[in-house]
């Protein structure tokens, strides 16, 4: 939806009208802006007839010969506020997984790209934990898919507890999830992942179904800040996810119910699993 004048109907990067509502000094321009804002929001939802009506009202106001600027009706203010809220809610829902209410793959991809761009000027690293439920097919086969869905929902609730500022959980696909942990050092990142694994292991799963037990395996990949190494390009999100997947393979092949990470070039297991003898090799060459 093209504005009638460049100074009217400014929008932010999500397509939502930006800026405060107009003051009494600019009621004429403000009324035009409100009509154009409503028109843009309606058009984004495919309500073309209503959008046209508001755009036509804005057009008439721009070219009307009026001695005094018109007052902005309160009803129009309320309408644009309502449309803004609905637009924001629709945007948020489009980024959520419908079953678990965690963020979805679309949001994960968008945020990781933003974080890689931001890390060029920051001094903090980024940890990505790829998480897979152990033997989840057996849960579905034994207890049914409805209970399996409840397990996924509860696992997400447990994973999202005690995340650092800016951290979030996203569904990667099926029974795989990702914890994104920005601004943390390697050791705290391992502690966060291990604490999440323990919460899942110690949860009272039998309250959902007698005999039910759920554990997760985690591969934790850490990328140091790029600001301290100007000649070293930041690792792409796909590469860091690939490294996390490789470490998840290590956790699985080393007995499951474990967090695998890399320290000083060596693959290690966190917590109680650190005493296990056999640790599988990474699947990513050179990592």
Short mmCIF file of C-alpha atoms in Angstrom, two decimals:
data_model
loop_
_atom_site.label_atom_id
_atom_site.label_comp_id
_atom_site.label_asym_id
_atom_site.label_seq_id
_atom_site.Cartn_x
_atom_site.Cartn_y
_atom_site.Cartn_z
CA UNK A 1 0.00 0.00 0.00
CA UNK A 2 1.72 3.20 -1.17
CA UNK A 3 1.36 6.30 0.97
CA UNK A 4 0.01 9.47 -0.60
CA UNK A 5 2.83 11.52 0.86
CA UNK A 6 6.27 10.30 2.00
CA UNK A 7 6.00 11.93 5.40
CA UNK A 8 2.77 10.08 6.19
CA UNK A 9 2.16 6.49 7.37
CA UNK A 10 5.65 5.38 8.39
CA UNK A 11 6.08 1.69 9.16
CA UNK A 12 8.59 -0.40 11.07
CA UNK A 13 10.38 -3.49 9.68
CA UNK A 14 7.44 -5.75 10.56
CA UNK A 15 5.05 -3.66 8.49
CA UNK A 16 3.39 -2.09 11.53
CA UNK A 17 2.65 1.63 11.68
CA UNK A 18 5.36 3.34 13.66
CA UNK A 19 5.51 6.45 15.76
CA UNK A 20 3.12 8.04 18.22
CA UNK A 21 -0.36 9.21 17.41
CA UNK A 22 -0.43 12.82 16.19
CA UNK A 23 -0.67 15.81 18.50
CA UNK A 24 -3.25 18.55 18.19
CA UNK A 25 -0.77 20.65 16.15
CA UNK A 26 -0.89 18.17 13.29
CA UNK A 27 -4.43 16.82 13.44
CA UNK A 28 -4.90 17.17 9.68
CA UNK A 29 -1.81 15.20 8.79
CA UNK A 30 -2.59 12.88 11.69
CA UNK A 31 -6.01 12.00 10.33
CA UNK A 32 -4.49 11.22 6.95
CA UNK A 33 -1.86 9.09 8.65
CA UNK A 34 -4.48 7.14 10.58
CA UNK A 35 -6.50 6.42 7.43
CA UNK A 36 -3.36 5.28 5.60
CA UNK A 37 -2.23 3.16 8.54
CA UNK A 38 -5.58 1.39 8.64
CA UNK A 39 -5.52 0.97 4.85
CA UNK A 40 -2.06 -0.63 4.94
CA UNK A 41 -3.00 -3.03 7.72
CA UNK A 42 -6.25 -4.02 6.00
CA UNK A 43 -4.41 -4.56 2.72
CA UNK A 44 -1.86 -6.81 4.43
CA UNK A 45 -4.80 -8.97 5.51
CA UNK A 46 -6.35 -9.03 2.03
CA UNK A 47 -9.29 -6.77 2.95
CA UNK A 48 -8.90 -4.70 -0.19
CA UNK A 49 -12.32 -3.02 -0.29
CA UNK A 50 -12.04 -1.64 3.25
CA UNK A 51 -8.43 -0.64 2.58
CA UNK A 52 -9.49 1.29 -0.51
CA UNK A 53 -12.16 3.15 1.42
CA UNK A 54 -9.66 4.34 4.02
CA UNK A 55 -7.10 5.26 1.37
CA UNK A 56 -9.75 7.24 -0.49
CA UNK A 57 -10.59 9.08 2.74
CA UNK A 58 -6.92 9.95 3.15
CA UNK A 59 -6.77 11.14 -0.47
CA UNK A 60 -9.78 13.40 0.04
CA UNK A 61 -8.22 14.92 3.17
CA UNK A 62 -4.91 15.62 1.44
CA UNK A 63 -6.54 17.57 -1.35
CA UNK A 64 -9.46 19.07 0.55
CA UNK A 65 -9.53 22.86 0.90
CA UNK A 66 -10.16 23.30 4.60
CA UNK A 67 -9.64 26.39 6.74
CA UNK A 68 -9.10 24.40 9.92
CA UNK A 69 -7.52 20.97 10.37
CA UNK A 70 -10.09 18.25 11.12
CA UNK A 71 -10.17 16.57 14.50
CA UNK A 72 -9.15 12.93 14.73
CA UNK A 73 -12.21 10.91 15.80
CA UNK A 74 -11.62 8.79 18.89
CA UNK A 75 -13.29 5.85 17.16
CA UNK A 76 -10.65 5.99 14.42
CA UNK A 77 -7.87 6.01 17.01
CA UNK A 78 -9.33 2.93 18.65
CA UNK A 79 -9.66 1.18 15.30
CA UNK A 80 -6.02 1.66 14.36
CA UNK A 81 -4.90 0.53 17.83
CA UNK A 82 -7.00 -2.63 17.46
CA UNK A 83 -5.56 -3.37 14.04
CA UNK A 84 -2.04 -2.85 15.34
CA UNK A 85 -2.64 -5.37 18.13
CA UNK A 86 -4.16 -7.90 15.74
CA UNK A 87 -1.25 -7.46 13.34
CA UNK A 88 1.29 -8.01 16.14
CA UNK A 89 -0.58 -11.07 17.42
CA UNK A 90 -0.78 -12.58 13.93
CA UNK A 91 2.94 -11.98 13.44
CA UNK A 92 3.74 -13.70 16.76
CA UNK A 93 1.51 -16.68 15.98
CA UNK A 94 3.20 -17.16 12.60
CA UNK A 95 6.49 -17.68 14.45
CA UNK A 96 5.16 -20.24 16.96
CA UNK A 97 4.90 -24.01 16.73
CA UNK A 98 1.21 -24.91 16.94
CA UNK A 99 1.71 -27.96 19.19
CA UNK A 100 4.34 -26.90 21.73
CA UNK A 101 4.05 -23.07 21.51
CA UNK A 102 7.83 -22.91 21.25
CA UNK A 103 9.25 -20.84 18.40
CA UNK A 104 9.28 -22.54 15.01
CA UNK A 105 11.99 -23.12 12.41
CA UNK A 106 11.18 -19.87 10.62
CA UNK A 107 11.84 -17.82 13.74
CA UNK A 108 14.99 -19.83 14.48
CA UNK A 109 16.44 -19.17 11.05
CA UNK A 110 15.60 -15.45 11.20
CA UNK A 111 17.05 -14.91 14.69
CA UNK A 112 20.24 -16.87 14.01
CA UNK A 113 20.93 -14.76 10.93
CA UNK A 114 20.39 -11.61 12.98
CA UNK A 115 22.67 -12.89 15.74
CA UNK A 116 25.48 -13.70 13.32
CA UNK A 117 25.25 -10.16 11.94
CA UNK A 118 25.22 -8.67 15.45
CA UNK A 119 28.18 -10.71 16.69
CA UNK A 120 30.54 -8.88 14.38
CA UNK A 121 30.40 -5.96 16.81
CA UNK A 122 29.89 -7.75 20.13
CA UNK A 123 32.24 -9.44 22.59
CA UNK A 124 29.91 -12.30 23.52
CA UNK A 125 29.72 -15.78 22.09
CA UNK A 126 26.77 -17.90 21.04
CA UNK A 127 25.88 -21.41 22.17
CA UNK A 128 23.43 -23.64 20.32
CA UNK A 129 22.11 -26.82 21.94
CA UNK A 130 20.43 -29.33 19.63
CA UNK A 131 18.16 -31.60 21.68
CA UNK A 132 16.54 -34.90 20.73
CA UNK A 133 14.16 -37.01 22.82
CA UNK A 134 15.57 -40.49 23.42
CA UNK A 135 13.54 -43.44 22.12
CA UNK A 136 10.56 -41.19 21.38
CA UNK A 137 9.13 -43.61 18.81
CA UNK A 138 8.76 -46.15 21.59
CA UNK A 139 6.83 -43.58 23.65
CA UNK A 140 4.37 -43.11 20.77
CA UNK A 141 4.14 -46.85 20.07
CA UNK A 142 3.62 -47.77 23.72
CA UNK A 143 1.46 -44.93 25.03
CA UNK A 144 -0.09 -43.45 21.90
CA UNK A 145 0.45 -40.25 19.92
CA UNK A 146 -1.84 -38.12 22.09
CA UNK A 147 0.30 -38.78 25.13
CA UNK A 148 3.37 -38.32 22.94
CA UNK A 149 2.14 -34.82 22.13
CA UNK A 150 1.74 -34.09 25.84
CA UNK A 151 5.30 -35.29 26.41
CA UNK A 152 6.61 -32.88 23.76
CA UNK A 153 4.70 -30.00 25.33
CA UNK A 154 6.03 -30.78 28.80
CA UNK A 155 9.59 -31.19 27.55
CA UNK A 156 9.44 -27.72 26.00
CA UNK A 157 8.22 -26.26 29.30
CA UNK A 158 11.15 -27.89 31.09
CA UNK A 159 13.68 -26.75 28.48
CA UNK A 160 12.51 -23.14 28.68
CA UNK A 161 13.06 -22.85 32.42
CA UNK A 162 16.03 -20.76 33.62
CA UNK A 163 17.17 -19.59 30.20
CA UNK A 164 19.51 -16.57 30.12
CA UNK A 165 18.36 -13.21 28.84
CA UNK A 166 17.80 -13.39 25.11
CA UNK A 167 17.74 -17.20 25.12
CA UNK A 168 14.88 -19.12 23.55
CA UNK A 169 13.65 -22.57 22.57
CA UNK A 170 12.59 -23.50 19.04
CA UNK A 171 11.22 -26.67 17.53
CA UNK A 172 13.71 -27.92 14.95
CA UNK A 173 11.51 -30.70 13.63
CA UNK A 174 9.72 -33.77 14.98
CA UNK A 175 11.08 -34.45 18.46
CA UNK A 176 14.14 -32.23 17.99
CA UNK A 177 14.45 -28.82 19.64
CA UNK A 178 17.06 -26.09 19.79
CA UNK A 179 18.11 -23.93 22.70
CA UNK A 180 19.76 -20.70 21.56
CA UNK A 181 21.94 -19.17 24.27
CA UNK A 182 23.44 -15.80 23.33
CA UNK A 183 25.94 -13.90 25.46
CA UNK A 184 27.19 -16.85 27.50
CA UNK A 185 30.65 -18.31 28.06
CA UNK A 186 31.37 -21.97 27.24
CA UNK A 187 31.27 -23.29 30.84
CA UNK A 188 27.91 -21.66 31.76
CA UNK A 189 26.47 -22.88 28.45
CA UNK A 190 27.36 -26.47 29.40
CA UNK A 191 25.80 -25.94 32.84
CA UNK A 192 22.56 -24.63 31.29
CA UNK A 193 22.33 -27.59 28.89
CA UNK A 194 23.10 -30.12 31.62
CA UNK A 195 20.52 -28.54 33.94
CA UNK A 196 17.90 -28.82 31.18
CA UNK A 197 18.79 -32.48 30.66
CA UNK A 198 18.46 -33.16 34.39
CA UNK A 199 15.07 -31.44 34.62
CA UNK A 200 13.74 -33.73 31.91
CA UNK A 201 15.27 -36.86 33.46
CA UNK A 202 13.96 -36.10 36.97
CA UNK A 203 10.46 -35.02 35.97
CA UNK A 204 7.60 -37.11 37.35
CA UNK A 205 6.68 -38.67 34.01
CA UNK A 206 4.77 -41.48 35.70
CA UNK A 207 2.10 -38.92 36.58
CA UNK A 208 1.21 -38.86 32.88
CA UNK A 209 1.31 -42.64 32.47
CA UNK A 210 2.63 -45.44 34.71
CA UNK A 211 5.98 -46.68 33.46
CA UNK A 212 6.66 -43.63 31.30
CA UNK A 213 10.26 -42.39 31.34
CA UNK A 214 11.66 -39.60 29.18
CA UNK A 215 15.24 -38.47 28.67
CA UNK A 216 17.00 -36.26 26.12
CA UNK A 217 20.37 -36.19 24.42
CA UNK A 218 22.01 -32.84 23.69
CA UNK A 219 24.76 -31.64 21.40
CA UNK A 220 26.14 -28.23 22.43
CA UNK A 221 28.13 -26.17 19.92
CA UNK A 222 29.78 -22.94 21.07
CA UNK A 223 30.99 -20.18 18.81
CA UNK A 224 33.29 -17.53 20.36
CA UNK A 225 32.74 -13.82 19.66
CA UNK A 226 33.89 -12.61 16.28
CA UNK A 227 34.81 -9.14 17.54
CA UNK A 228 38.08 -10.38 19.01
CA UNK A 229 39.15 -11.99 15.72
CA UNK A 230 38.61 -9.50 12.87
CA UNK A 231 40.28 -11.81 10.34
CA UNK A 232 38.06 -14.75 11.29
CA UNK A 233 34.63 -14.63 9.64
CA UNK A 234 31.64 -15.57 11.81
CA UNK A 235 30.40 -19.12 11.46
CA UNK A 236 27.16 -19.40 9.51
CA UNK A 237 24.10 -20.64 11.45
CA UNK A 238 23.89 -23.80 9.30
CA UNK A 239 27.49 -24.66 10.17
CA UNK A 240 26.97 -24.19 13.90
CA UNK A 241 23.80 -26.29 13.76
CA UNK A 242 25.75 -28.94 11.87
CA UNK A 243 28.36 -28.97 14.63
CA UNK A 244 25.64 -29.24 17.27
CA UNK A 245 24.13 -32.14 15.32
CA UNK A 246 27.51 -33.86 15.23
CA UNK A 247 27.81 -33.55 19.02
CA UNK A 248 24.23 -34.79 19.41
CA UNK A 249 25.32 -37.88 17.49
CA UNK A 250 28.15 -38.27 19.99
CA UNK A 251 25.73 -38.04 22.92
CA UNK A 252 23.45 -40.64 21.31
CA UNK A 253 26.23 -43.07 20.44
CA UNK A 254 27.83 -42.68 23.87
CA UNK A 255 24.77 -43.98 25.73
CA UNK A 256 22.10 -41.25 25.36
CA UNK A 257 20.74 -39.07 28.18
CA UNK A 258 23.86 -36.90 27.99
CA UNK A 259 25.22 -33.52 26.93
CA UNK A 260 28.14 -33.66 24.50
CA UNK A 261 30.34 -30.61 23.93
CA UNK A 262 33.84 -29.74 22.78
CA UNK A 263 36.55 -28.37 25.06
CA UNK A 264 40.14 -27.68 24.02
CA UNK A 265 39.64 -29.68 20.85
CA UNK A 266 38.28 -32.76 22.63
CA UNK A 267 34.72 -34.05 22.79
CA UNK A 268 33.44 -34.44 26.34
CA UNK A 269 30.26 -35.45 28.13
CA UNK A 270 28.84 -33.32 30.93
CA UNK A 271 27.70 -34.28 34.42
CA UNK A 272 27.28 -37.90 35.42
CA UNK A 273 27.87 -39.03 31.83
CA UNK A 274 31.45 -37.75 31.96
CA UNK A 275 32.53 -41.05 33.54
CA UNK A 276 31.46 -43.13 30.56
CA UNK A 277 34.32 -44.89 28.86
CA UNK A 278 33.32 -44.84 25.20
CA UNK A 279 32.80 -41.51 23.49
CA UNK A 280 31.88 -41.61 19.82
CA UNK A 281 33.83 -39.50 17.35
CA UNK A 282 32.39 -36.39 15.71
CA UNK A 283 30.71 -36.82 12.31
CA UNK A 284 31.91 -33.41 11.09
CA UNK A 285 35.34 -33.56 9.53
CA UNK A 286 37.78 -31.08 11.03
CA UNK A 287 35.60 -30.30 14.04
#
